[in-house]
Short mmCIF file of C-alpha atoms and ligand atoms in Angstrom, two decimals:
data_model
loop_
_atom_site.label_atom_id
_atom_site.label_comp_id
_atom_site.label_asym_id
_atom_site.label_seq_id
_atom_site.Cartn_x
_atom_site.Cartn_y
_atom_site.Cartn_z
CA UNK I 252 8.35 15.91 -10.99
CA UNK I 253 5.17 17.85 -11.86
CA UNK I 254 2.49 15.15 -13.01
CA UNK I 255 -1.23 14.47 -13.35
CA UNK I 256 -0.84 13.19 -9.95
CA UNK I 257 0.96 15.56 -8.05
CA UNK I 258 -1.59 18.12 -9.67
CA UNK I 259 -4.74 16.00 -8.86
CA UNK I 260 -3.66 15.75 -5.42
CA UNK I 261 -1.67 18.95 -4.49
CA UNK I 262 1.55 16.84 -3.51
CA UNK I 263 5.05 17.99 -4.52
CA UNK I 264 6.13 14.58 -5.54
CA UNK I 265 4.20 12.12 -7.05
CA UNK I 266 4.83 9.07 -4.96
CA UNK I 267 2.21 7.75 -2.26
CA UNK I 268 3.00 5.92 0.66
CA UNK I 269 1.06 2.31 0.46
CA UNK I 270 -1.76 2.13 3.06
CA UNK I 271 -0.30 -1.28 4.43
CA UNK I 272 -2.76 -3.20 7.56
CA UNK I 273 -1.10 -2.53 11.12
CA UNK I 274 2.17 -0.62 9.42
CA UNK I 275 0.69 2.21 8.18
CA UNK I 276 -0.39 4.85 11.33
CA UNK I 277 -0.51 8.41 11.64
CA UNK I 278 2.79 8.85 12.46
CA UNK I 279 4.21 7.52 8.96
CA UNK I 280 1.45 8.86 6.99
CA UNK I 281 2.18 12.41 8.47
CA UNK I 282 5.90 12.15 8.18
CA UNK I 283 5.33 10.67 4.03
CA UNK I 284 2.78 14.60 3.96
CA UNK I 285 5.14 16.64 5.29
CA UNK I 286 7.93 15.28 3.39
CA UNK I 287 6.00 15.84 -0.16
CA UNK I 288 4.39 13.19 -0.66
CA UNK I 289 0.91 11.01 0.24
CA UNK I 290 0.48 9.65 2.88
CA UNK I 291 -2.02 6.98 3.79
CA UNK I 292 -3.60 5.70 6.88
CA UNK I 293 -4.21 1.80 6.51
CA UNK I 294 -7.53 1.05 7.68
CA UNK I 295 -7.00 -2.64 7.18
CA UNK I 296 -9.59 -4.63 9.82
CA UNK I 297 -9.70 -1.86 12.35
CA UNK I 298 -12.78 0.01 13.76
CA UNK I 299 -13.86 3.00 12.62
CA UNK I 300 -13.20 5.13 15.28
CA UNK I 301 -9.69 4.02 15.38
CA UNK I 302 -9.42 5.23 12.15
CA UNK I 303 -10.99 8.46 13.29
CA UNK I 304 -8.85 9.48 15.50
CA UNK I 305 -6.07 8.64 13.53
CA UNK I 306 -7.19 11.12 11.08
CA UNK I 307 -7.13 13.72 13.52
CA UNK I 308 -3.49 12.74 15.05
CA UNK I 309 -2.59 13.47 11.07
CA UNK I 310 -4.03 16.78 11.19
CA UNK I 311 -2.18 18.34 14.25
CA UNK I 312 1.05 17.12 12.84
CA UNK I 313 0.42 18.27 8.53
CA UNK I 314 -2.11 20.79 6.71
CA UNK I 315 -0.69 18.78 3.85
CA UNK I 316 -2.78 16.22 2.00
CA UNK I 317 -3.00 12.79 3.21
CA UNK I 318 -5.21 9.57 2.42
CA UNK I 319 -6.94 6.57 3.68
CA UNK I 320 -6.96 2.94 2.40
CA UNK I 321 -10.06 0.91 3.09
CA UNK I 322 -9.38 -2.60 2.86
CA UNK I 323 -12.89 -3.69 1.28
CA UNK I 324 -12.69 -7.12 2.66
CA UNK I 325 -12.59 -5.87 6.42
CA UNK I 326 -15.71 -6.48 8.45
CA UNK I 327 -15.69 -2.38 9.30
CA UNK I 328 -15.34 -1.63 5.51
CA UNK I 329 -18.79 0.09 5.51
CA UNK I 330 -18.42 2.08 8.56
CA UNK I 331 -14.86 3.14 8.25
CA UNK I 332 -16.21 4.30 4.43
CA UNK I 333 -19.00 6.87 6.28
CA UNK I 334 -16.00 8.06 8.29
CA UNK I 335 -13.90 8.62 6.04
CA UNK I 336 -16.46 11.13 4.14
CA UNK I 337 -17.77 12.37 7.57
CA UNK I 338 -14.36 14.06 8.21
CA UNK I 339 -13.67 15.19 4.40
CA UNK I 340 -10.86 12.88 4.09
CA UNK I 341 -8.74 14.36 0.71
CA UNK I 342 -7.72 10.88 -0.57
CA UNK I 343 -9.35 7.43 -0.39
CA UNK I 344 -7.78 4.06 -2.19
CA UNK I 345 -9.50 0.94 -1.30
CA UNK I 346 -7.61 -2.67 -1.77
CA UNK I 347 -9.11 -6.19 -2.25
CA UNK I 348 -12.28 -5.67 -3.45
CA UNK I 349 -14.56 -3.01 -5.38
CA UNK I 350 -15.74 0.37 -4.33
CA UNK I 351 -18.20 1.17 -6.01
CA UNK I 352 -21.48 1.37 -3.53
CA UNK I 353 -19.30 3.78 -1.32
CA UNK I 354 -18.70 5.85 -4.99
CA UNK I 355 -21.95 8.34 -4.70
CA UNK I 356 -20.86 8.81 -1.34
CA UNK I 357 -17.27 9.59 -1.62
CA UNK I 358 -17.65 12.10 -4.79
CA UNK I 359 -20.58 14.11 -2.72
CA UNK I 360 -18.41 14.65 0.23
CA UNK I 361 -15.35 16.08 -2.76
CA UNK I 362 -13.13 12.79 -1.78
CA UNK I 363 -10.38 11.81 -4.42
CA UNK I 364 -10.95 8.10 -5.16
CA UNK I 365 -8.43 5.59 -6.56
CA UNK I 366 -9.00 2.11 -6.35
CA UNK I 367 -6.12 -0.01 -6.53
CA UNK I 368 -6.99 -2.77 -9.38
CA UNK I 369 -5.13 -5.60 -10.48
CA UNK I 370 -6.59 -6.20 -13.70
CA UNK I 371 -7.56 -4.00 -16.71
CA UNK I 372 -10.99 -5.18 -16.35
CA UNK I 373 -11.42 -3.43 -12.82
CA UNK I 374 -9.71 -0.78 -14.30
CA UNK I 375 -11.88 0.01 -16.93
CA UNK I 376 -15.07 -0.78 -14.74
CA UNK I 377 -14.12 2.11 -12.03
CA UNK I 378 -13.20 4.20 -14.13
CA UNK I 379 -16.96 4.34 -15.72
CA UNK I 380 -17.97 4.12 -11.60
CA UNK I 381 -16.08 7.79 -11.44
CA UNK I 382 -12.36 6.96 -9.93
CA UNK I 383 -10.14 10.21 -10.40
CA UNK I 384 -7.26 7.25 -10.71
CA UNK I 385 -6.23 4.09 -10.40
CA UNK I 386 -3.61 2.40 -8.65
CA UNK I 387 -2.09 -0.55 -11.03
CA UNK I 388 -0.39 -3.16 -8.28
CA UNK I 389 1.95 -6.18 -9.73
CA UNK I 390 1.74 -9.40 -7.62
CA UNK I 391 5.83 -8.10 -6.84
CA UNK I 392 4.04 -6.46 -3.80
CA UNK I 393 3.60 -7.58 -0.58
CA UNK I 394 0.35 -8.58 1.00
CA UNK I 395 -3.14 -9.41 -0.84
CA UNK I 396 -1.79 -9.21 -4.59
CA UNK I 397 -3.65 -10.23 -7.60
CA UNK I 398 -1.88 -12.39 -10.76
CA UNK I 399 -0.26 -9.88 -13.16
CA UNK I 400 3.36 -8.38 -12.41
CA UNK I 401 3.93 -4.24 -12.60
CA UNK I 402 5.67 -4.67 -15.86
CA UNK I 403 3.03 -6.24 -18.02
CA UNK I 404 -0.27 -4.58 -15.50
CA UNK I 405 1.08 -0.39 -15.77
CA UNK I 406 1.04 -0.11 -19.68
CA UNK I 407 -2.18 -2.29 -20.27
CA UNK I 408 -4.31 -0.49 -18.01
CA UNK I 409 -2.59 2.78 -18.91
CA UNK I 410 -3.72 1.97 -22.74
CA UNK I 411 -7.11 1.21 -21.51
CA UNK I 412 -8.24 3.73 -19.18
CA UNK I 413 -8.17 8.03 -19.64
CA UNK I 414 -7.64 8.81 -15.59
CA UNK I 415 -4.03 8.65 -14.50
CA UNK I 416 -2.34 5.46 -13.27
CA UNK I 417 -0.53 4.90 -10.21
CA UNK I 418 2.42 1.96 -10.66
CA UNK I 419 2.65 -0.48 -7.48
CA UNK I 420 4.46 -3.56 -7.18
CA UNK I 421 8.39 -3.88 -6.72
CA UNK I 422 9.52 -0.64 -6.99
CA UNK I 423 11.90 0.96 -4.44
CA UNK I 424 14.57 2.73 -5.98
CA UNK I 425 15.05 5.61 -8.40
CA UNK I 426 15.03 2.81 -11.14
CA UNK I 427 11.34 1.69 -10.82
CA UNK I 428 9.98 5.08 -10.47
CA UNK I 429 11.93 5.79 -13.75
CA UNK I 430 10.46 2.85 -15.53
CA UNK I 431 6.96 2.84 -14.02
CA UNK I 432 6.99 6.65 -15.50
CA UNK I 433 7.92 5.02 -18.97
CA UNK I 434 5.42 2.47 -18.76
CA UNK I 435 2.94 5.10 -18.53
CA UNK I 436 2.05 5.43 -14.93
CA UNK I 437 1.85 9.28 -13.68
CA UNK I 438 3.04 8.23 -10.34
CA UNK I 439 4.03 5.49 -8.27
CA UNK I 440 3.08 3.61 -5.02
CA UNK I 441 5.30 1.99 -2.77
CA UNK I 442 5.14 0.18 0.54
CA UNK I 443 7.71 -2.28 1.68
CA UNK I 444 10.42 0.60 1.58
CA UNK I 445 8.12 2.84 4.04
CA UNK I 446 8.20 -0.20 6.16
CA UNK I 447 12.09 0.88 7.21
CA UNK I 448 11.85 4.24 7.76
CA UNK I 449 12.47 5.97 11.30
CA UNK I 450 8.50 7.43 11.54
CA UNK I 451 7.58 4.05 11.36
CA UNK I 452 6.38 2.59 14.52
CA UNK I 453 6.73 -1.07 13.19
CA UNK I 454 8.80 -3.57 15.61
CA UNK I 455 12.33 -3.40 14.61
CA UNK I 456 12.66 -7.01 14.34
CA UNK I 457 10.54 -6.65 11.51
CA UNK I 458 12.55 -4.09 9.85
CA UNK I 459 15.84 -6.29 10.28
CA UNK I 460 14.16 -8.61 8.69
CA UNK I 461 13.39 -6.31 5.29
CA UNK I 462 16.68 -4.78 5.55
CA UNK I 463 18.28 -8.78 5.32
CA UNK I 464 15.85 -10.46 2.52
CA UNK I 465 17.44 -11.15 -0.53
CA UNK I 466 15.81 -11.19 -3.53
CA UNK I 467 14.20 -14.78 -3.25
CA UNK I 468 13.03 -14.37 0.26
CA UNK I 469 9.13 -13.79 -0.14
CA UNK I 470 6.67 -16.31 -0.41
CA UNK I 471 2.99 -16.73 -1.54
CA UNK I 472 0.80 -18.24 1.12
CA UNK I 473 -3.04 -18.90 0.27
CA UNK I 474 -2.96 -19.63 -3.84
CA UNK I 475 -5.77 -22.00 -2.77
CA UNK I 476 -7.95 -20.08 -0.65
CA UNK I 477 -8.63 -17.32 -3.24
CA UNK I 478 -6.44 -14.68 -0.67
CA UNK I 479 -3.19 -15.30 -2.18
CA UNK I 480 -1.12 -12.79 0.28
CA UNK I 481 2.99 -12.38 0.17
CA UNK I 482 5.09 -12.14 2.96
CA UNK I 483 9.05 -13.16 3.81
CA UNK I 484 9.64 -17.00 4.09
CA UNK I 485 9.35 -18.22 7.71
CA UNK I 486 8.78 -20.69 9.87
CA UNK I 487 4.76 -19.26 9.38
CA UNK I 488 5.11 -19.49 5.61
CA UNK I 489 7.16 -22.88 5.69
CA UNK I 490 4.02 -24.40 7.95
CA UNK I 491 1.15 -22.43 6.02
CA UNK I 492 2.53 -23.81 2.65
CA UNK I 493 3.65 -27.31 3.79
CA UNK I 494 -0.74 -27.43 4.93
CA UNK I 495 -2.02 -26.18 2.35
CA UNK I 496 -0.52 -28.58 0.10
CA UNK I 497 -2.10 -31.20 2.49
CA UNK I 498 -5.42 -29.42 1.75
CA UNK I 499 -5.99 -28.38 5.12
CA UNK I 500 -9.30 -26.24 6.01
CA UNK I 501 -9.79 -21.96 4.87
CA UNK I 502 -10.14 -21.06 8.17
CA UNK I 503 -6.80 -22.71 9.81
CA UNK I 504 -5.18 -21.39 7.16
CA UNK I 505 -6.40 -17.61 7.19
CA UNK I 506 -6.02 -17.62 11.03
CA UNK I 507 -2.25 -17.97 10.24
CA UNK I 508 -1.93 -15.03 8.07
CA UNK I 509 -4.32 -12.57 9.65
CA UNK I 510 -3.63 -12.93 12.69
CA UNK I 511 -0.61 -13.30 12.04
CA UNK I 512 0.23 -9.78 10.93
CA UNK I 513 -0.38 -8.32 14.40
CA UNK I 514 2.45 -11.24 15.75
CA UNK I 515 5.09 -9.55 13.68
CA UNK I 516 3.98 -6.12 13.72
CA UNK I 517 3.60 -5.22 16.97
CA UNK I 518 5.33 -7.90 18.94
CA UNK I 519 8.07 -8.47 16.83
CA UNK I 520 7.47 -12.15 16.17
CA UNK I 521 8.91 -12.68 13.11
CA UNK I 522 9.29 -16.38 13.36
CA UNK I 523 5.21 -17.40 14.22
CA UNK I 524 4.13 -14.00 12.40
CA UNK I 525 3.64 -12.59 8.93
CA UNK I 526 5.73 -10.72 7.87
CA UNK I 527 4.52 -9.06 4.86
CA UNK I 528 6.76 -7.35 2.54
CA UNK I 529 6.98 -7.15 -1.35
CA UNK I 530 9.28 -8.70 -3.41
CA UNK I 531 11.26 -5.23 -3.59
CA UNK I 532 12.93 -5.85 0.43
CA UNK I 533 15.94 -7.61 -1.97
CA UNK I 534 16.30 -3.66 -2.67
CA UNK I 535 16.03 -2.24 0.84
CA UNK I 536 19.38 -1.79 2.02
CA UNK I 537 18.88 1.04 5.07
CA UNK I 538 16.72 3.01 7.68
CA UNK I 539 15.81 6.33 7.11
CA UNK I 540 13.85 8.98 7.50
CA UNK I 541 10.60 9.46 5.19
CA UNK I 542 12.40 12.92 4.11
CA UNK I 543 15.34 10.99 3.34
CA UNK I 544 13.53 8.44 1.55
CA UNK I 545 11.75 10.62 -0.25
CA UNK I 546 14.54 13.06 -1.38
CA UNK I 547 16.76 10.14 -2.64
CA UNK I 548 14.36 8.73 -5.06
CA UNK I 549 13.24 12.07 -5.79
CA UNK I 550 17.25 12.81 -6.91
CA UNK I 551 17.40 9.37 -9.07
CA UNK I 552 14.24 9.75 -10.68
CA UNK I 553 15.27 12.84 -11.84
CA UNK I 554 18.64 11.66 -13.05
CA UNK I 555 17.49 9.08 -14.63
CA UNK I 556 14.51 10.67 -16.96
CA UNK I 557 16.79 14.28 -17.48
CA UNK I 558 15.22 14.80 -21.14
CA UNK I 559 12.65 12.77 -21.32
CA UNK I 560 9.43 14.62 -21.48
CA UNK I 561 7.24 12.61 -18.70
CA UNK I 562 6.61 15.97 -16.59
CA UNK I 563 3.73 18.62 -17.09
O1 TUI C 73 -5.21 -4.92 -0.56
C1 TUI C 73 -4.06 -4.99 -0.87
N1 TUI C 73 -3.11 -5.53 -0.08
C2 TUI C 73 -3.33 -6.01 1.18
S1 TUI C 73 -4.80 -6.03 2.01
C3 TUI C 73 -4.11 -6.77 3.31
S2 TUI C 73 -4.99 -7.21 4.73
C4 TUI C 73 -5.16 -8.87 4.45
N2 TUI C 73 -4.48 -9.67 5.22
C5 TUI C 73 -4.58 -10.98 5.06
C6 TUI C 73 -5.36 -11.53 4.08
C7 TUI C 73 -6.03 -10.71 3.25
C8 TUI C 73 -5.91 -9.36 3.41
C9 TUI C 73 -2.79 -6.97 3.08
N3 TUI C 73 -2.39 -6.53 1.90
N4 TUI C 73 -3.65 -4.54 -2.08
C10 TUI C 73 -4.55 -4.01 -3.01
C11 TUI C 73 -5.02 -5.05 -3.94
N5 TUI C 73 -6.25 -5.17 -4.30
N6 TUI C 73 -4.27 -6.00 -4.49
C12 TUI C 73 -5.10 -6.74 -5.26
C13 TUI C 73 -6.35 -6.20 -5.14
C14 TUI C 73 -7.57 -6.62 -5.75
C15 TUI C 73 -7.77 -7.94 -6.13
C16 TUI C 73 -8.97 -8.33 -6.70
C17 TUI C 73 -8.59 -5.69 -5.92
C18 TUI C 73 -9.79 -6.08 -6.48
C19 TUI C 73 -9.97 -7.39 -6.85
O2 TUI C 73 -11.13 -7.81 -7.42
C20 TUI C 73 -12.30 -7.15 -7.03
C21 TUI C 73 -13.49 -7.54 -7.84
O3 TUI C 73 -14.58 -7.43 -7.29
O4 TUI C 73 -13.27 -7.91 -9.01
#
């Protein structure tokens, strides 16, 4: 599965481990390396120097490649961007926002930038700001997700920019990798199936919960607010959704979902908590391990596109 990507980064596979807030540590970004892929420390809200050392936990695990994900809208976005090209970081993507005053900064330390974009627009406008990529994310993901779904996003932004695309958004299976590669994406992104996996520290109750969600089981809290964010329906959703149609006040309503996160993440409260997940947990049927993961959608990609000429 030899693509722009894998070249650009020096992976063996070209999928990438989503940088997802609270989920995604050291431990599963390591175990997504070593297993041939990228992976990605979520910075999400943290500080820098918890990001820091998190870098450094990757490094005495892998010497393979790994990234970081700056989540632009986090009060520590500026810091945890001098961090990131203080230790040489290979890979950064960056979510809910725009990079580009961190750009200069990034390319002079040799960093590999790809934003993740939900329109063609953003697309277009880092590419001219110097992205090696972008990352094209359908609103099937979970989380902060913009309008557009993977099908329609991947091939528009794929016809409009020359840097390789990345497909996000609903895909967990041989199948999506397949079609992302068809709709013109050179690799793929995924999350909510990383959230399963044994090197994932994540409270089990919150895996349960992706392994039982059926395909109609996600939700979209925060249309309103301008941070429309998707997580699996619960009794946080139910209430978040039930006040915002009563107009209640941004900042009740944000406390619910960020804060939130932590609930279900760490303490396992998957009732009061948000438990974020894409559209694709309808598709998550069991735990395993990242190589596991990794190997079995390696096997159906390559199944599925036998003849088709989509590698290098
Ligand atoms: O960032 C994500 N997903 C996330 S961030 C996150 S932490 C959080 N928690 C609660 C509320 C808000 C955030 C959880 N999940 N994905 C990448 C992504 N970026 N999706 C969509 C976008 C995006 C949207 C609009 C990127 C840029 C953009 O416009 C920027 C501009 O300036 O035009």
């Amino acid at each position: 599965m030899k693509t722009e990507i894998t070249e650009l980064l020096g992976i063996t596979y070209p999928i990438i481990q989503g940088g997802m807030a609270w989920v995604a540590e050291y431990h599963l970004a390591a175990a997504v390396s070593q297993a041939g892929g990228l992976g990605i420390i979520g910075a999400a809200n943290a500080p820098a120097e918890w990001v820091r050392q998190q870098i450094q936990e990757v490094r005495k695990i892998t010497d393979k490649p790994f990234g970081v994900n700056i989540m632009l809208m986090s009060p520590y976005a500026e810091e945890v961007a001098r961090v990131v090209a203080e230790e040489k970081v290979k890979v950064v993507t960056t979510g809910a926002g725009s990079p580009e005053k961190y750009m200069t900064m990034w390319k002079e330390a040799g960093i590999c930038v790809i934003p993740v974009v939900a329109s063609v627009a953003l697309a277009k406008r880092m590419e001219r700001c110097g992205a090696d990529a972008v990352i094209a994310e359908g609103c099937e993901s979970g989380g902060h997700i913009g309008e557009l779904t993977t099908m329609v996003l991947v091939p528009q932004v794929a016809d409009a920019v020359q840097i390789p695309v990345i497909a996000a958004g609903g895909i967990a299976d041989g199948r999506g990798i397949a079609a992302a590669l068809m709709l013109g994406a050179k690799g793929v992104q995924m999350g909510t199936h990383f959230i399963v996996t044994e090197e994932c520290w994540v409270h089990e109750n919150y895996k349960d919960m992706v392994i039982k969600a059926k395909d109609i089981d996600t939700r979209v809290t925060g249309r309103t607010t301008g941070h429309p964010v998707r997580a699996l329906r619960n009794k946080m959703t139910n209430e978040y959704l039930k006040k915002e149609a009563e107009g209640a006040p941004f900042e009740e309503l944000e406390m619910l979902t960020l804060g939130g996160l932590r609930r279900a993440v760490i303490d396992g409260d998957v009732k009061n908590g948000s438990v974020m997940s894409g559209q694709s947990a309808g598709l998550v049927k069991e735990k395993m391990t990242c190589r596991e993961l990794i190997e079995k959608l390696v096997k159906e990609t390559e199944a599925l596109t036998k003849g088709c000429s989509l590698y290098e």
